[in-house]
mmCIF file of C-alpha atoms in Angstrom:
data_model
loop_
_atom_site.group_PDB
_atom_site.id
_atom_site.type_symbol
_atom_site.label_atom_id
_atom_site.label_comp_id
_atom_site.label_asym_id
_atom_site.label_seq_id
_atom_site.Cartn_x
_atom_site.Cartn_y
_atom_site.Cartn_z
ATOM 1 C CA TYR T 10 -38.608 20.170 -1.985
ATOM 2 C CA GLU T 11 -37.922 17.643 0.763
ATOM 3 C CA HIS T 12 -39.783 14.821 -0.998
ATOM 4 C CA GLN T 13 -37.958 15.645 -4.223
ATOM 5 C CA ASP T 14 -34.600 15.751 -2.416
ATOM 6 C CA ALA T 15 -35.126 12.489 -0.533
ATOM 7 C CA THR T 16 -36.129 10.705 -3.727
ATOM 8 C CA LEU T 17 -33.111 12.086 -5.577
ATOM 9 C CA PHE T 18 -30.676 11.161 -2.804
ATOM 10 C CA ALA T 19 -32.019 7.607 -2.712
ATOM 11 C CA SER T 20 -31.682 7.340 -6.512
ATOM 12 C CA TRP T 21 -28.012 8.236 -6.110
ATOM 13 C CA GLY T 22 -27.582 5.319 -3.701
ATOM 14 C CA ILE T 23 -26.586 7.387 -0.690
ATOM 15 C CA ASP T 24 -26.201 5.583 2.627
ATOM 16 C CA MET T 25 -26.509 8.472 5.109
ATOM 17 C CA ILE T 26 -28.166 11.845 5.409
ATOM 18 C CA LYS T 27 -27.625 14.411 8.172
ATOM 19 C CA VAL T 28 -30.343 17.005 8.725
ATOM 20 C CA ASP T 29 -29.095 20.177 10.396
ATOM 21 C CA ALA T 30 -31.842 22.800 9.933
ATOM 22 C CA CYS T 31 -30.093 25.780 11.480
ATOM 23 C CA ALA T 32 -32.483 28.690 12.109
ATOM 24 C CA THR T 33 -35.589 26.692 11.232
ATOM 25 C CA ALA T 34 -38.802 27.905 12.838
ATOM 26 C CA GLU T 35 -40.088 24.362 13.310
ATOM 27 C CA THR T 36 -39.456 22.189 16.315
ATOM 28 C CA ALA T 37 -36.829 19.513 15.857
ATOM 29 C CA GLU T 38 -39.405 16.772 16.351
ATOM 30 C CA VAL T 39 -41.695 18.022 13.587
ATOM 31 C CA LEU T 40 -38.795 18.386 11.181
ATOM 32 C CA MET T 41 -37.176 15.030 11.944
ATOM 33 C CA VAL T 42 -40.430 13.064 11.844
ATOM 34 C CA ARG T 43 -41.195 14.511 8.415
ATOM 35 C CA TRP T 44 -37.748 13.559 7.114
ATOM 36 C CA LEU T 45 -38.123 10.091 8.632
ATOM 37 C CA THR T 46 -41.300 9.629 6.638
ATOM 38 C CA GLU T 47 -39.654 10.856 3.442
ATOM 39 C CA LEU T 48 -36.581 8.643 3.836
ATOM 40 C CA ASN T 49 -38.592 5.533 4.681
ATOM 41 C CA GLY T 50 -40.792 6.263 1.688
ATOM 42 C CA THR T 51 -37.840 5.880 -0.677
ATOM 43 C CA GLY T 52 -37.576 2.176 0.124
ATOM 44 C CA ARG T 53 -33.803 2.459 0.544
ATOM 45 C CA PRO T 54 -32.091 1.872 3.915
ATOM 46 C CA ILE T 55 -30.510 5.248 4.763
ATOM 47 C CA LEU T 56 -28.768 6.139 8.015
ATOM 48 C CA PHE T 57 -30.608 9.161 9.415
ATOM 49 C CA SER T 58 -28.547 11.604 11.475
ATOM 50 C CA ASN T 59 -29.994 14.486 13.495
ATOM 51 C CA CYS T 60 -27.584 17.413 13.707
ATOM 52 C CA ARG T 61 -30.253 19.775 15.029
ATOM 53 C CA ASN T 62 -30.149 19.896 18.809
ATOM 54 C CA GLY T 63 -28.718 16.740 20.313
ATOM 55 C CA CYS T 64 -32.255 15.514 20.960
ATOM 56 C CA LEU T 65 -32.594 17.951 23.813
ATOM 57 C CA ASN T 66 -35.209 20.587 24.521
ATOM 58 C CA ASP T 67 -35.510 22.997 21.590
ATOM 59 C CA ASP T 68 -34.558 25.855 23.905
ATOM 60 C CA GLU T 69 -30.938 24.769 24.263
ATOM 61 C CA GLY T 70 -30.256 27.406 26.895
ATOM 62 C CA ALA T 71 -33.032 26.119 29.126
ATOM 63 C CA ASP T 72 -33.290 22.831 30.984
ATOM 64 C CA MET T 73 -31.621 20.605 28.370
ATOM 65 C CA GLN T 74 -34.023 17.781 29.034
ATOM 66 C CA TRP T 75 -33.849 14.618 26.963
ATOM 67 C CA GLN T 76 -36.470 14.304 24.236
ATOM 68 C CA PRO T 77 -37.650 10.652 24.122
ATOM 69 C CA TRP T 78 -39.014 10.937 20.580
ATOM 70 C CA CYS T 79 -35.469 10.959 19.282
ATOM 71 C CA THR T 80 -34.586 7.277 19.610
ATOM 72 C CA ASP T 81 -37.711 6.358 17.611
ATOM 73 C CA THR T 82 -37.050 8.885 14.859
ATOM 74 C CA VAL T 83 -33.338 9.060 13.998
ATOM 75 C CA ASN T 84 -30.378 6.671 14.005
ATOM 76 C CA MET T 85 -27.890 9.084 15.562
ATOM 77 C CA TRP T 86 -28.022 12.537 17.106
ATOM 78 C CA ARG T 87 -25.373 15.096 17.817
ATOM 79 C CA THR T 88 -24.771 15.643 21.499
ATOM 80 C CA SER T 89 -22.342 18.532 21.154
ATOM 81 C CA TYR T 90 -21.097 21.527 19.262
ATOM 82 C CA ASP T 91 -18.987 20.927 16.151
ATOM 83 C CA ILE T 92 -15.759 19.226 17.128
ATOM 84 C CA LYS T 93 -12.406 20.869 16.487
ATOM 85 C CA ALA T 94 -9.087 19.085 16.031
ATOM 86 C CA THR T 95 -7.927 19.952 19.532
ATOM 87 C CA TRP T 96 -7.588 17.974 22.740
ATOM 88 C CA ALA T 97 -9.839 20.483 24.537
ATOM 89 C CA SER T 98 -12.614 20.101 21.962
ATOM 90 C CA PHE T 99 -12.342 16.304 22.088
ATOM 91 C CA LEU T 100 -12.814 16.413 25.867
ATOM 92 C CA ALA T 101 -15.695 18.886 25.652
ATOM 93 C CA ASN T 102 -17.564 16.672 23.196
ATOM 94 C CA LEU T 103 -16.789 13.564 25.221
ATOM 95 C CA ASP T 104 -18.238 15.265 28.287
ATOM 96 C CA THR T 105 -21.607 15.641 26.543
ATOM 97 C CA LEU T 106 -21.888 11.840 26.682
ATOM 98 C CA LYS T 107 -21.745 11.700 30.476
ATOM 99 C CA GLY T 108 -25.037 10.354 31.766
ATOM 100 C CA ARG T 109 -26.250 9.462 28.268
ATOM 101 C CA GLY T 110 -25.260 5.807 28.134
ATOM 102 C CA THR T 111 -28.842 4.679 28.701
ATOM 103 C CA TYR T 112 -30.042 6.588 25.619
ATOM 104 C CA GLY T 113 -27.873 4.847 23.047
ATOM 105 C CA LYS T 114 -29.088 1.499 21.764
ATOM 106 C CA PRO T 115 -29.066 -0.526 18.539
ATOM 107 C CA GLY T 116 -30.573 1.616 15.825
ATOM 108 C CA SER T 117 -30.126 4.916 17.657
ATOM 109 C CA TRP T 118 -26.863 6.294 19.019
ATOM 110 C CA ASN T 119 -25.296 9.317 20.686
ATOM 111 C CA ASP T 120 -23.028 11.209 18.262
ATOM 112 C CA PRO T 121 -20.283 13.452 19.701
ATOM 113 C CA ASP T 122 -19.255 14.319 16.111
ATOM 114 C CA ILE T 123 -16.677 13.065 13.647
ATOM 115 C CA LEU T 124 -13.330 11.635 14.717
ATOM 116 C CA GLU T 125 -10.370 14.011 14.558
ATOM 117 C CA VAL T 126 -7.810 11.208 14.705
ATOM 118 C CA GLY T 127 -4.746 12.278 12.714
ATOM 119 C CA VAL T 128 -5.895 15.897 12.340
ATOM 120 C CA GLY T 129 -4.737 19.165 13.964
ATOM 121 C CA GLU T 130 -3.433 18.524 17.459
ATOM 122 C CA PHE T 131 -3.839 14.820 16.715
ATOM 123 C CA VAL T 132 -1.523 14.913 13.711
ATOM 124 C CA TRP T 133 0.575 11.777 13.458
ATOM 125 C CA ASP T 134 4.245 12.640 13.920
ATOM 126 C CA GLY T 135 5.514 9.219 14.958
ATOM 127 C CA THR T 136 5.967 10.142 18.617
ATOM 128 C CA ASP T 137 4.610 8.197 21.560
ATOM 129 C CA ALA T 138 2.660 11.297 22.590
ATOM 130 C CA ALA T 139 0.832 11.451 19.240
ATOM 131 C CA ARG T 140 0.130 7.728 19.409
ATOM 132 C CA ASP T 141 -1.278 8.059 22.936
ATOM 133 C CA ALA T 142 -3.561 10.996 22.118
ATOM 134 C CA ASN T 143 -4.953 9.329 18.999
ATOM 135 C CA ARG T 144 -5.541 6.091 20.845
ATOM 136 C CA ALA T 145 -7.330 7.999 23.599
ATOM 137 C CA HIS T 146 -9.636 9.787 21.155
ATOM 138 C CA PHE T 147 -10.491 6.608 19.270
ATOM 139 C CA SER T 148 -10.871 4.560 22.461
ATOM 140 C CA MET T 149 -13.394 6.955 23.992
ATOM 141 C CA TRP T 150 -15.554 6.990 20.879
ATOM 142 C CA CYS T 151 -15.444 3.174 20.970
ATOM 143 C CA MET T 152 -16.242 3.060 24.688
ATOM 144 C CA THR T 153 -19.358 5.180 24.199
ATOM 145 C CA SER T 154 -20.677 3.351 21.119
ATOM 146 C CA SER T 155 -20.249 6.556 19.128
ATOM 147 C CA PRO T 156 -20.286 6.517 15.308
ATOM 148 C CA LEU T 157 -16.763 5.973 13.957
ATOM 149 C CA LEU T 158 -16.582 8.455 11.086
ATOM 150 C CA ALA T 159 -12.935 9.117 10.233
ATOM 151 C CA GLY T 160 -12.181 12.788 9.629
ATOM 152 C CA ASN T 161 -8.634 12.432 8.339
ATOM 153 C CA ASP T 162 -7.423 12.122 4.763
ATOM 154 C CA GLN T 163 -7.223 8.385 4.169
ATOM 155 C CA ARG T 164 -5.017 8.781 1.121
ATOM 156 C CA GLY T 165 -1.458 8.051 2.146
ATOM 157 C CA ALA T 166 -2.283 8.023 5.863
ATOM 158 C CA PRO T 167 0.668 6.808 7.981
ATOM 159 C CA GLU T 168 0.556 3.124 8.828
ATOM 160 C CA GLY T 169 0.598 3.887 12.539
ATOM 161 C CA LEU T 170 -2.455 6.113 12.244
ATOM 162 C CA THR T 171 -4.322 3.562 10.179
ATOM 163 C CA SER T 172 -3.554 0.942 12.812
ATOM 164 C CA VAL T 173 -5.355 3.116 15.374
ATOM 165 C CA LEU T 174 -8.457 3.502 13.213
ATOM 166 C CA THR T 175 -8.573 -0.210 12.393
ATOM 167 C CA ASN T 176 -7.786 -1.711 15.805
ATOM 168 C CA PRO T 177 -10.085 -4.759 15.831
ATOM 169 C CA LYS T 178 -10.364 -5.029 19.619
ATOM 170 C CA ALA T 179 -11.340 -1.375 20.054
ATOM 171 C CA ILE T 180 -13.837 -1.594 17.189
ATOM 172 C CA ALA T 181 -15.346 -4.748 18.710
ATOM 173 C CA ILE T 182 -15.997 -2.796 21.918
ATOM 174 C CA ASN T 183 -17.718 -0.102 19.877
ATOM 175 C CA GLN T 184 -19.908 -2.596 18.020
ATOM 176 C CA GLU T 185 -21.073 -4.722 20.939
ATOM 177 C CA TYR T 186 -24.033 -3.825 23.143
ATOM 178 C CA ALA T 187 -25.380 -5.198 26.408
ATOM 179 C CA GLY T 188 -27.885 -2.688 27.733
ATOM 180 C CA ASN T 189 -25.829 0.515 27.929
ATOM 181 C CA ALA T 190 -23.846 2.454 25.315
ATOM 182 C CA GLY T 191 -21.073 3.287 27.811
ATOM 183 C CA ASP T 192 -20.710 5.898 30.529
ATOM 184 C CA LEU T 193 -18.637 7.032 33.470
ATOM 185 C CA LEU T 194 -18.132 4.394 36.141
ATOM 186 C CA THR T 195 -19.596 6.822 38.663
ATOM 187 C CA VAL T 196 -22.848 6.947 36.674
ATOM 188 C CA PHE T 197 -23.182 3.192 37.153
ATOM 189 C CA ASN T 198 -22.070 3.395 40.790
ATOM 190 C CA SER T 199 -22.193 6.775 42.537
ATOM 191 C CA SER T 200 -20.401 5.263 45.554
ATOM 192 C CA ALA T 201 -17.428 4.009 43.547
ATOM 193 C CA VAL T 202 -14.039 4.487 45.200
ATOM 194 C CA SER T 203 -11.945 3.863 42.091
ATOM 195 C CA THR T 204 -9.802 6.784 40.926
ATOM 196 C CA SER T 205 -11.973 9.725 39.900
ATOM 197 C CA THR T 206 -10.608 13.279 39.759
ATOM 198 C CA GLY T 207 -10.934 16.266 37.496
ATOM 199 C CA THR T 208 -8.185 14.822 35.316
ATOM 200 C CA LEU T 209 -8.447 11.062 35.806
ATOM 201 C CA GLU T 210 -11.564 9.115 34.865
ATOM 202 C CA ILE T 211 -12.783 5.556 34.421
ATOM 203 C CA TRP T 212 -15.468 4.775 31.856
ATOM 204 C CA LEU T 213 -17.387 1.504 31.652
ATOM 205 C CA LYS T 214 -19.325 -0.324 28.980
ATOM 206 C CA PRO T 215 -21.072 -3.662 29.614
ATOM 207 C CA LEU T 216 -20.417 -6.268 26.930
ATOM 208 C CA PRO T 217 -22.205 -9.509 26.058
ATOM 209 C CA ASN T 218 -21.086 -12.852 27.488
ATOM 210 C CA ASP T 219 -20.301 -11.604 31.013
ATOM 211 C CA ARG T 220 -17.632 -9.105 29.986
ATOM 212 C CA VAL T 221 -16.982 -5.434 30.654
ATOM 213 C CA ALA T 222 -14.904 -2.835 28.776
ATOM 214 C CA LEU T 223 -13.132 -0.178 30.811
ATOM 215 C CA ALA T 224 -11.247 2.938 29.737
ATOM 216 C CA LEU T 225 -8.820 4.526 32.178
ATOM 217 C CA LEU T 226 -8.464 8.051 30.803
ATOM 218 C CA ASN T 227 -5.873 10.678 31.659
ATOM 219 C CA ARG T 228 -7.305 14.027 30.512
ATOM 220 C CA GLU T 229 -4.049 15.933 31.132
ATOM 221 C CA ALA T 230 -3.378 18.180 28.118
ATOM 222 C CA ASP T 231 0.352 18.633 28.771
ATOM 223 C CA ARG T 232 1.909 15.718 26.921
ATOM 224 C CA THR T 233 5.202 16.246 28.739
ATOM 225 C CA ALA T 234 3.619 15.611 32.140
ATOM 226 C CA THR T 235 4.403 12.423 34.033
ATOM 227 C CA PRO T 236 2.057 9.444 33.725
ATOM 228 C CA ALA T 237 -0.631 9.164 36.387
ATOM 229 C CA SER T 238 -1.771 6.146 38.395
ATOM 230 C CA ILE T 239 -5.408 5.178 37.903
ATOM 231 C CA THR T 240 -6.791 2.431 40.130
ATOM 232 C CA LEU T 241 -9.881 0.376 39.363
ATOM 233 C CA GLU T 242 -11.519 -1.327 42.327
ATOM 234 C CA LEU T 243 -13.344 -4.400 41.069
ATOM 235 C CA ALA T 244 -15.777 -4.097 43.974
ATOM 236 C CA ASP T 245 -17.127 -0.960 42.247
ATOM 237 C CA LEU T 246 -18.444 -3.102 39.388
ATOM 238 C CA ASP T 247 -21.863 -4.734 39.454
ATOM 239 C CA PRO T 248 -21.160 -8.481 39.719
ATOM 240 C CA ARG T 249 -24.123 -9.131 37.459
ATOM 241 C CA PHE T 250 -22.020 -7.735 34.597
ATOM 242 C CA PHE T 251 -19.970 -10.925 34.969
ATOM 243 C CA GLY T 252 -22.868 -13.322 35.429
ATOM 244 C CA LEU T 253 -22.343 -13.398 39.196
ATOM 245 C CA GLY T 254 -24.940 -13.003 41.912
ATOM 246 C CA SER T 255 -25.401 -9.672 43.662
ATOM 247 C CA THR T 256 -23.947 -11.083 46.899
ATOM 248 C CA ASP T 257 -20.952 -12.863 45.410
ATOM 249 C CA LEU T 258 -18.507 -10.079 46.175
ATOM 250 C CA ALA T 259 -19.130 -10.558 49.888
ATOM 251 C CA LEU T 260 -17.225 -13.811 49.554
ATOM 252 C CA GLY T 261 -13.934 -11.944 49.303
ATOM 253 C CA THR T 262 -11.752 -11.972 46.214
ATOM 254 C CA LEU T 263 -12.950 -11.150 42.712
ATOM 255 C CA THR T 264 -10.574 -12.402 40.038
ATOM 256 C CA CYS T 265 -10.823 -11.473 36.355
ATOM 257 C CA VAL T 266 -8.807 -11.825 33.175
ATOM 258 C CA ALA T 267 -7.921 -8.401 31.757
ATOM 259 C CA GLU T 268 -6.990 -7.937 28.108
ATOM 260 C CA ASP T 269 -5.427 -4.689 26.930
ATOM 261 C CA ALA T 270 -7.012 -3.674 23.623
ATOM 262 C CA TRP T 271 -3.921 -1.805 22.421
ATOM 263 C CA ASP T 272 -1.031 -4.103 23.271
ATOM 264 C CA SER T 273 -3.074 -7.348 23.273
ATOM 265 C CA THR T 274 -1.545 -8.486 26.560
ATOM 266 C CA THR T 275 -3.574 -10.374 29.147
ATOM 267 C CA SER T 276 -3.185 -10.484 32.896
ATOM 268 C CA THR T 277 -5.005 -11.731 35.969
ATOM 269 C CA VAL T 278 -6.584 -9.058 38.157
ATOM 270 C CA ASN T 279 -7.407 -9.674 41.812
ATOM 271 C CA ASN T 280 -9.723 -7.127 43.453
ATOM 272 C CA GLN T 281 -8.049 -4.071 41.911
ATOM 273 C CA HIS T 282 -6.024 -2.981 38.914
ATOM 274 C CA THR T 283 -3.678 0.005 38.778
ATOM 275 C CA ALA T 284 -2.304 1.366 35.523
ATOM 276 C CA GLU T 285 0.178 4.108 34.754
ATOM 277 C CA VAL T 286 -1.590 6.187 32.116
ATOM 278 C CA PRO T 287 0.356 8.737 30.049
ATOM 279 C CA PRO T 288 -0.922 12.307 29.740
ATOM 280 C CA SER T 289 -3.523 12.625 26.982
ATOM 281 C CA GLY T 290 -3.637 8.843 27.053
ATOM 282 C CA VAL T 291 -5.801 5.872 27.890
ATOM 283 C CA VAL T 292 -5.643 2.244 28.957
ATOM 284 C CA LEU T 293 -8.439 0.264 27.300
ATOM 285 C CA LEU T 294 -9.309 -3.055 28.917
ATOM 286 C CA VAL T 295 -11.798 -5.877 28.598
ATOM 287 C CA LEU T 296 -12.490 -7.867 31.765
ATOM 288 C CA SER T 297 -13.795 -11.411 31.394
ATOM 289 C CA GLN T 298 -13.859 -14.839 33.084
ATOM 290 C CA CYS T 299 -14.500 -13.231 36.485
ATOM 291 C CA THR T 300 -14.928 -15.460 39.518
ATOM 292 C CA ALA T 301 -15.601 -14.735 43.189
ATOM 293 C CA SER T 302 -14.120 -16.734 46.062
#
């Protein structure tokens, strides 16, 4: 019935299909390749999502090795279990993206599941804490080039919540690509000395035109906790991200313009940048116009 179903779906004008195939006896590759053929045969552009196994080894309890057929077969693949509307589930799904930035590319993307912005523990109650948590969730999906599928009820959504989901600077980060879908700073540079603890993280995504996006994330679940200092050392960043030579940093000072994606402020950063990040919060920056002297 797969040919019949694909033809019917296309006749309805659908734009996306997700194939799950729980308990199937076939390998994920066999199943997904067959559906790829059926969908392409309809003549309609349809986003093809693999919800089967995150494009890992079929034995998910084994070595969890990446399956290279995936990027040539589907447009997006789940990397995680189903997300729940909790801070802990958001973090767990985000963690499945660590080390996967090189896999995502135009036409094929990591998918940590639907956004829970405005739902459950992310419900919008008008407080700064709710704002911070929703911004953090949305920012991290943007930083990792993840699909932005809103999971909240759009009808009558609070203006503040809608402003999170429609932030043009965050969405621009999500939509741009320059060789990596986004990953932990320490994946790019294992010797980085910028802040990196079990609770505090820095994520990086290269952007076109000699720019870099950075997310300074405070994973602390207790929203009443005090903000934490997160320090970015510019020397941890590959100067080639900014169109500079590999030896330019030996000259001394690296100076960049930093724009905050949430408050739209800009500042000049010399060598390092420290931000006070609220619990369950993020600071989302774009660095540009970097020079070494």
